[in-house]
XYZ file of N, CA, C and O in Angstrom:
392
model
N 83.289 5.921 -62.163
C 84.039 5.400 -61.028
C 84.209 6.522 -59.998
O 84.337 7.666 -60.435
N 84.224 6.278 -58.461
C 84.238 7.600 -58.070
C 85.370 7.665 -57.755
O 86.098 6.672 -57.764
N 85.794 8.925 -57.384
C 86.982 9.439 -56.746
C 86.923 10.101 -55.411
O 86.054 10.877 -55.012
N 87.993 9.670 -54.779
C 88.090 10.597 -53.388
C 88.934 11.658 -53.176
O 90.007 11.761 -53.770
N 88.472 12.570 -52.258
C 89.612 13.610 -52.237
C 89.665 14.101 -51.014
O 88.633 13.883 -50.379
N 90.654 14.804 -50.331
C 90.402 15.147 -48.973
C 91.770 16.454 -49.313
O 92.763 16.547 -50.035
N 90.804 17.564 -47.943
C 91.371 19.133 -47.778
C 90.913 19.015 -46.929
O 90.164 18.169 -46.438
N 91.629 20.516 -46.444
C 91.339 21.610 -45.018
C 90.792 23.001 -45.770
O 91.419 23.575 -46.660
N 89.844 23.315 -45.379
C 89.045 24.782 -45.673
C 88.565 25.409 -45.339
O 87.467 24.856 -45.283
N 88.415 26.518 -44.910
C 87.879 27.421 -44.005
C 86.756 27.620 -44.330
O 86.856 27.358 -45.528
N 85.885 27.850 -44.201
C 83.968 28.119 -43.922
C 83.769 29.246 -43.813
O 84.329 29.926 -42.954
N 82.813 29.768 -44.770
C 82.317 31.426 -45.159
C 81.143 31.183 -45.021
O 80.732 30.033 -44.865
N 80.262 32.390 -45.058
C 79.245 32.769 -45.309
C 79.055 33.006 -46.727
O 80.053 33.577 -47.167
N 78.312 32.830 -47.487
C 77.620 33.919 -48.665
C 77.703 34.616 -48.841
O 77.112 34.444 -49.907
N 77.934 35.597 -48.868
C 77.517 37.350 -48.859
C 76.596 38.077 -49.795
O 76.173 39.229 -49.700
N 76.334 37.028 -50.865
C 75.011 37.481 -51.718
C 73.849 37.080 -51.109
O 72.781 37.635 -51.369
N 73.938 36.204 -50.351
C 72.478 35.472 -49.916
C 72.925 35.416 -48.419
O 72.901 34.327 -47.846
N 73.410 36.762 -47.633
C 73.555 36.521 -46.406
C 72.783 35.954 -45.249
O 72.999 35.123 -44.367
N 71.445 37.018 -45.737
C 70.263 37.109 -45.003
C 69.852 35.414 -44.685
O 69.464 34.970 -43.604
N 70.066 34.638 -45.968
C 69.336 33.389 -45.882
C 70.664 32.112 -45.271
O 70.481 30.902 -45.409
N 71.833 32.652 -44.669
C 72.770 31.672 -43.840
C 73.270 30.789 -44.884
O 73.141 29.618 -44.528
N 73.886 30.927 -46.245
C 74.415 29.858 -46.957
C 76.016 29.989 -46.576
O 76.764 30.966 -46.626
N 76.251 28.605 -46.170
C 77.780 28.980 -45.897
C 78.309 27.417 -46.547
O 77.569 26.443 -46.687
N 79.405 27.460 -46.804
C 80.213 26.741 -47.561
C 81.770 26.705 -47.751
O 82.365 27.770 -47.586
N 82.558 25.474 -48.113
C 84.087 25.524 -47.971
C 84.523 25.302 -49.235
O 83.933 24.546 -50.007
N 85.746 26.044 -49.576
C 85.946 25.856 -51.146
C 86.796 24.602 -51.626
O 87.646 24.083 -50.902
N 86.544 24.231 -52.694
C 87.226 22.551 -52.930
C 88.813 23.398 -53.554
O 88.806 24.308 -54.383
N 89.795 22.937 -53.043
C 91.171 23.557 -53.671
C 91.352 23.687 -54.816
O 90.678 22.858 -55.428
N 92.069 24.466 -55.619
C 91.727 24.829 -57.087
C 92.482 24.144 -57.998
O 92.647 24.340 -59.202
N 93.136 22.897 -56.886
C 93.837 21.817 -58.156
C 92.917 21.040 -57.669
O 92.563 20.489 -58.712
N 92.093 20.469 -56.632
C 91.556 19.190 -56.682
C 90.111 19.742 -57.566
O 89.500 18.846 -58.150
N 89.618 21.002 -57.669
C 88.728 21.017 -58.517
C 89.363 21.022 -60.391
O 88.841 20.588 -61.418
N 90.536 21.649 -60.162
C 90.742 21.678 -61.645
C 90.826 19.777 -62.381
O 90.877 19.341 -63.531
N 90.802 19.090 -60.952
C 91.224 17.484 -61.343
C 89.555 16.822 -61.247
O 89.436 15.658 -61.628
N 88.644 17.344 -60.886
C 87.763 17.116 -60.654
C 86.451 17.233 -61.732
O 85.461 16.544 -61.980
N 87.372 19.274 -62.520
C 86.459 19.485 -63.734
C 87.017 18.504 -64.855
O 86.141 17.964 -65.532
N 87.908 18.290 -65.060
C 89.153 17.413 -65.779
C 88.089 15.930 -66.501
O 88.088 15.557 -67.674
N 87.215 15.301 -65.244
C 87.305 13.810 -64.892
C 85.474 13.863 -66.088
O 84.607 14.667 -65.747
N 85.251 13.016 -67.227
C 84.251 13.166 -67.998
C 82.959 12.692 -67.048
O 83.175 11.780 -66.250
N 81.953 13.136 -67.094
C 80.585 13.140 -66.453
C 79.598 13.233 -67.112
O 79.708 13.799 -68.200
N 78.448 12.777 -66.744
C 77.161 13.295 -67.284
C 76.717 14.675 -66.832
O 76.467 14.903 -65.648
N 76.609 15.706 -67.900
C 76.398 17.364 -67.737
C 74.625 16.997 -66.301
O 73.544 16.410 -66.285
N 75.416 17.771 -65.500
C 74.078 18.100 -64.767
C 73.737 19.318 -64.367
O 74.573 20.128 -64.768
N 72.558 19.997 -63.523
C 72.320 21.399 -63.602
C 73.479 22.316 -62.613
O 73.986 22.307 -61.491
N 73.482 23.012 -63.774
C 74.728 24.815 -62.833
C 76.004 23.726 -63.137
O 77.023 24.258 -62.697
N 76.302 22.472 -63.694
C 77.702 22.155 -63.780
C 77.808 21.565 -62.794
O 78.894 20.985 -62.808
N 76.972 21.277 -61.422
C 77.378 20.749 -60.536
C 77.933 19.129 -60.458
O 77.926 18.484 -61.507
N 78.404 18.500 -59.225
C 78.760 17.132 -59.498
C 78.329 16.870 -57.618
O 78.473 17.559 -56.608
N 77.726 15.423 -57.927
C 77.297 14.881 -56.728
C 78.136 13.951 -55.952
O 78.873 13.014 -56.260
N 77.839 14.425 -55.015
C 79.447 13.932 -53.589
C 78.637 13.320 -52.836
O 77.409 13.359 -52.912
N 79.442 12.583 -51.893
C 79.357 12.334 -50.601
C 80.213 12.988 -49.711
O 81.320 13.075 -50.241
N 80.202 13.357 -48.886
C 81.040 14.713 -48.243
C 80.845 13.931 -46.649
O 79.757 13.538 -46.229
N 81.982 13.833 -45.999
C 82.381 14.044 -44.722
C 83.278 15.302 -44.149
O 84.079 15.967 -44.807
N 82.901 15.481 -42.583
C 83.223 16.404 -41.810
C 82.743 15.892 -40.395
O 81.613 15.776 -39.921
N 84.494 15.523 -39.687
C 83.996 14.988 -38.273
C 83.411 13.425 -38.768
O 83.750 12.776 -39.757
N 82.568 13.138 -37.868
C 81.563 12.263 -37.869
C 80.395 12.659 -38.701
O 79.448 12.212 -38.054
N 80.006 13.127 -39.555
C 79.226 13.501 -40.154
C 78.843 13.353 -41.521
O 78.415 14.375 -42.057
N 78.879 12.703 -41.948
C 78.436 12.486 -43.791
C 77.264 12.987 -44.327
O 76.559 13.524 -43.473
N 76.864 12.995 -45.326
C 75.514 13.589 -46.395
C 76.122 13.889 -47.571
O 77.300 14.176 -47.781
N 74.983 13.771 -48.494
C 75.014 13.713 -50.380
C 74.557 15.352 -50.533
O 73.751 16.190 -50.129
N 75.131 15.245 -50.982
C 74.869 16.702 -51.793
C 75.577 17.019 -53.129
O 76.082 16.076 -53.737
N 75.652 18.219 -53.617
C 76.386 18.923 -54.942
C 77.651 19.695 -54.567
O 77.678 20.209 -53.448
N 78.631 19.824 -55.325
C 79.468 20.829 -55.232
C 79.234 21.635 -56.844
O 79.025 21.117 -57.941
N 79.330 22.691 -56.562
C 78.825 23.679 -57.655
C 80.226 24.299 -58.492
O 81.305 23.792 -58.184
N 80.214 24.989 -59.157
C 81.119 25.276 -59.919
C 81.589 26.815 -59.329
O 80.939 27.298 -58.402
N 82.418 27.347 -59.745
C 82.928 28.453 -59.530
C 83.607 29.249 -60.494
O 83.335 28.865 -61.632
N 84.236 30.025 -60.468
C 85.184 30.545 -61.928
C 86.593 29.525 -61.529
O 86.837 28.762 -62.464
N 87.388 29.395 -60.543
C 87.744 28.442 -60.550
C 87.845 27.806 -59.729
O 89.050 27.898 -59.495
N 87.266 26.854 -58.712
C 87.049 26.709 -57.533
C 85.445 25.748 -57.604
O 84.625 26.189 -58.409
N 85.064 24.580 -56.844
C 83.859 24.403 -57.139
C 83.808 24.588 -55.416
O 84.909 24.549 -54.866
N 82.683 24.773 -54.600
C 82.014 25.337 -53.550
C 80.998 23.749 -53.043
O 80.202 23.090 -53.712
N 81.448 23.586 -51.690
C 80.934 22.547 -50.939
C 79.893 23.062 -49.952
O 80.372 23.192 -48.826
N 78.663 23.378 -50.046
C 77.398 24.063 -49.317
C 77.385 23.064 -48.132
O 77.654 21.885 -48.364
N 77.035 23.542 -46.658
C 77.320 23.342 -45.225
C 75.724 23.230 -44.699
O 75.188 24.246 -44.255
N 75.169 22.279 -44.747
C 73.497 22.799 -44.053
C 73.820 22.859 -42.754
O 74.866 22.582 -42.167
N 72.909 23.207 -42.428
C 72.547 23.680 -40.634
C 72.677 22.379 -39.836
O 73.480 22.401 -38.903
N 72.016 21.275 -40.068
C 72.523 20.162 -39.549
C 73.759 19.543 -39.747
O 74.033 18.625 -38.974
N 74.594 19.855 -40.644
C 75.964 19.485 -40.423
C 77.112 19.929 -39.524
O 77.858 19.123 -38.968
N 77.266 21.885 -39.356
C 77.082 22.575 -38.782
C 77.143 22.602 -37.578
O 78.194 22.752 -36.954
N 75.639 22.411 -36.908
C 74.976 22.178 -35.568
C 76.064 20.721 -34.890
O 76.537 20.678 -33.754
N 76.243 19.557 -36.093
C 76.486 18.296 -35.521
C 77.924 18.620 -34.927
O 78.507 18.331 -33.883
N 78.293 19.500 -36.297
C 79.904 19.216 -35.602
C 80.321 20.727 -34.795
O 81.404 20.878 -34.230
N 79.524 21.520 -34.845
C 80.061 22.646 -33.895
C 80.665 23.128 -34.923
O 81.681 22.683 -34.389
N 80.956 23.492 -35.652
C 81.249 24.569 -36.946
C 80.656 25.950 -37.064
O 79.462 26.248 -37.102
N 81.546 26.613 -37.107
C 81.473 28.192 -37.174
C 82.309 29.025 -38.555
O 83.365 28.542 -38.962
N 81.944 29.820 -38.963
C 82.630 30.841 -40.038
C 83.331 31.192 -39.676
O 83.251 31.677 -38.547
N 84.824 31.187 -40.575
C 85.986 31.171 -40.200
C 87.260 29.951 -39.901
O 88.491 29.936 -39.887
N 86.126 28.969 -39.678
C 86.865 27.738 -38.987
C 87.505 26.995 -40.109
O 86.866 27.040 -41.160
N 88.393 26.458 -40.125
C 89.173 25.474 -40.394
C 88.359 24.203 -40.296
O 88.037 23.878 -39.153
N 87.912 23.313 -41.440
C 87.546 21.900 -41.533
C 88.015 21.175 -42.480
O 88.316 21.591 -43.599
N 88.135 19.684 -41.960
C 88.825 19.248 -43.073
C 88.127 18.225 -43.442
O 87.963 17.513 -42.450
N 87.263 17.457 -45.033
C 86.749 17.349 -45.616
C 87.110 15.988 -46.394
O 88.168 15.609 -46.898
N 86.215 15.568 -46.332
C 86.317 14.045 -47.530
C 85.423 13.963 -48.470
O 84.342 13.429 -48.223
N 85.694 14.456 -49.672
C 84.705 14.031 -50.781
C 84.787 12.679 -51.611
O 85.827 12.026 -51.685
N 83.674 12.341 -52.189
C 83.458 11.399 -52.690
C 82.746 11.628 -53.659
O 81.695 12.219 -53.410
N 83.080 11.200 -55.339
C 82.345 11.722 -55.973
C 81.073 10.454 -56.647
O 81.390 9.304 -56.952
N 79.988 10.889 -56.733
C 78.984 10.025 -56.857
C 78.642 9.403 -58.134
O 77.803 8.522 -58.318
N 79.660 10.171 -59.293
C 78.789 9.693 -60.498
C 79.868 9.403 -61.348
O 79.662 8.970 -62.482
């Protein structure tokens, strides 16, 4: 069944993989601790598949795991759509897919 969740999060860069522009917002560390909580089918790195809004903007993707924290990855076309910069403040609607 999915679940929804919604935050505000600020947008980083990578810093291990600077060179290659990965930037991403962190899921809050109770809505992920409610999130690792919820039983799933194991998929790769632990991740879990969303539907993610920002702005006007939706797309499917993964949120990945963290030590505690799971990480919402930002492509360039999401980005570009909504005028998003590192540092910024966005606020976020997940949806979980599975």
């Amino acid at each position: 069944m999915p679940e929804e969740y919604r935050f505000t999060a600020v947008v980083y860069r990578w810093e291990e993989r600077a060179a290659d522009s990965w930037f991403f917002v962190d899921v809050p560390e109770e809505l992920s601790d409610e999130i690792r909580d919820r039983p799933r089918m194991p998929r790769g790195f632990g991740s879990v598949r969303v539907s993610a809004t920002i702005g006007a903007t939706t797309w499917r993707t993964s949120i990945f795991p963290g030590a505690r924290r799971y990480a919402l990855p930002l492509k360039r076309a999401v980005r570009d759509a909504e005028g998003i910069e590192p540092g910024e403040p966005v606020d976020v609607h997940l949806e979980t897919l599975e």
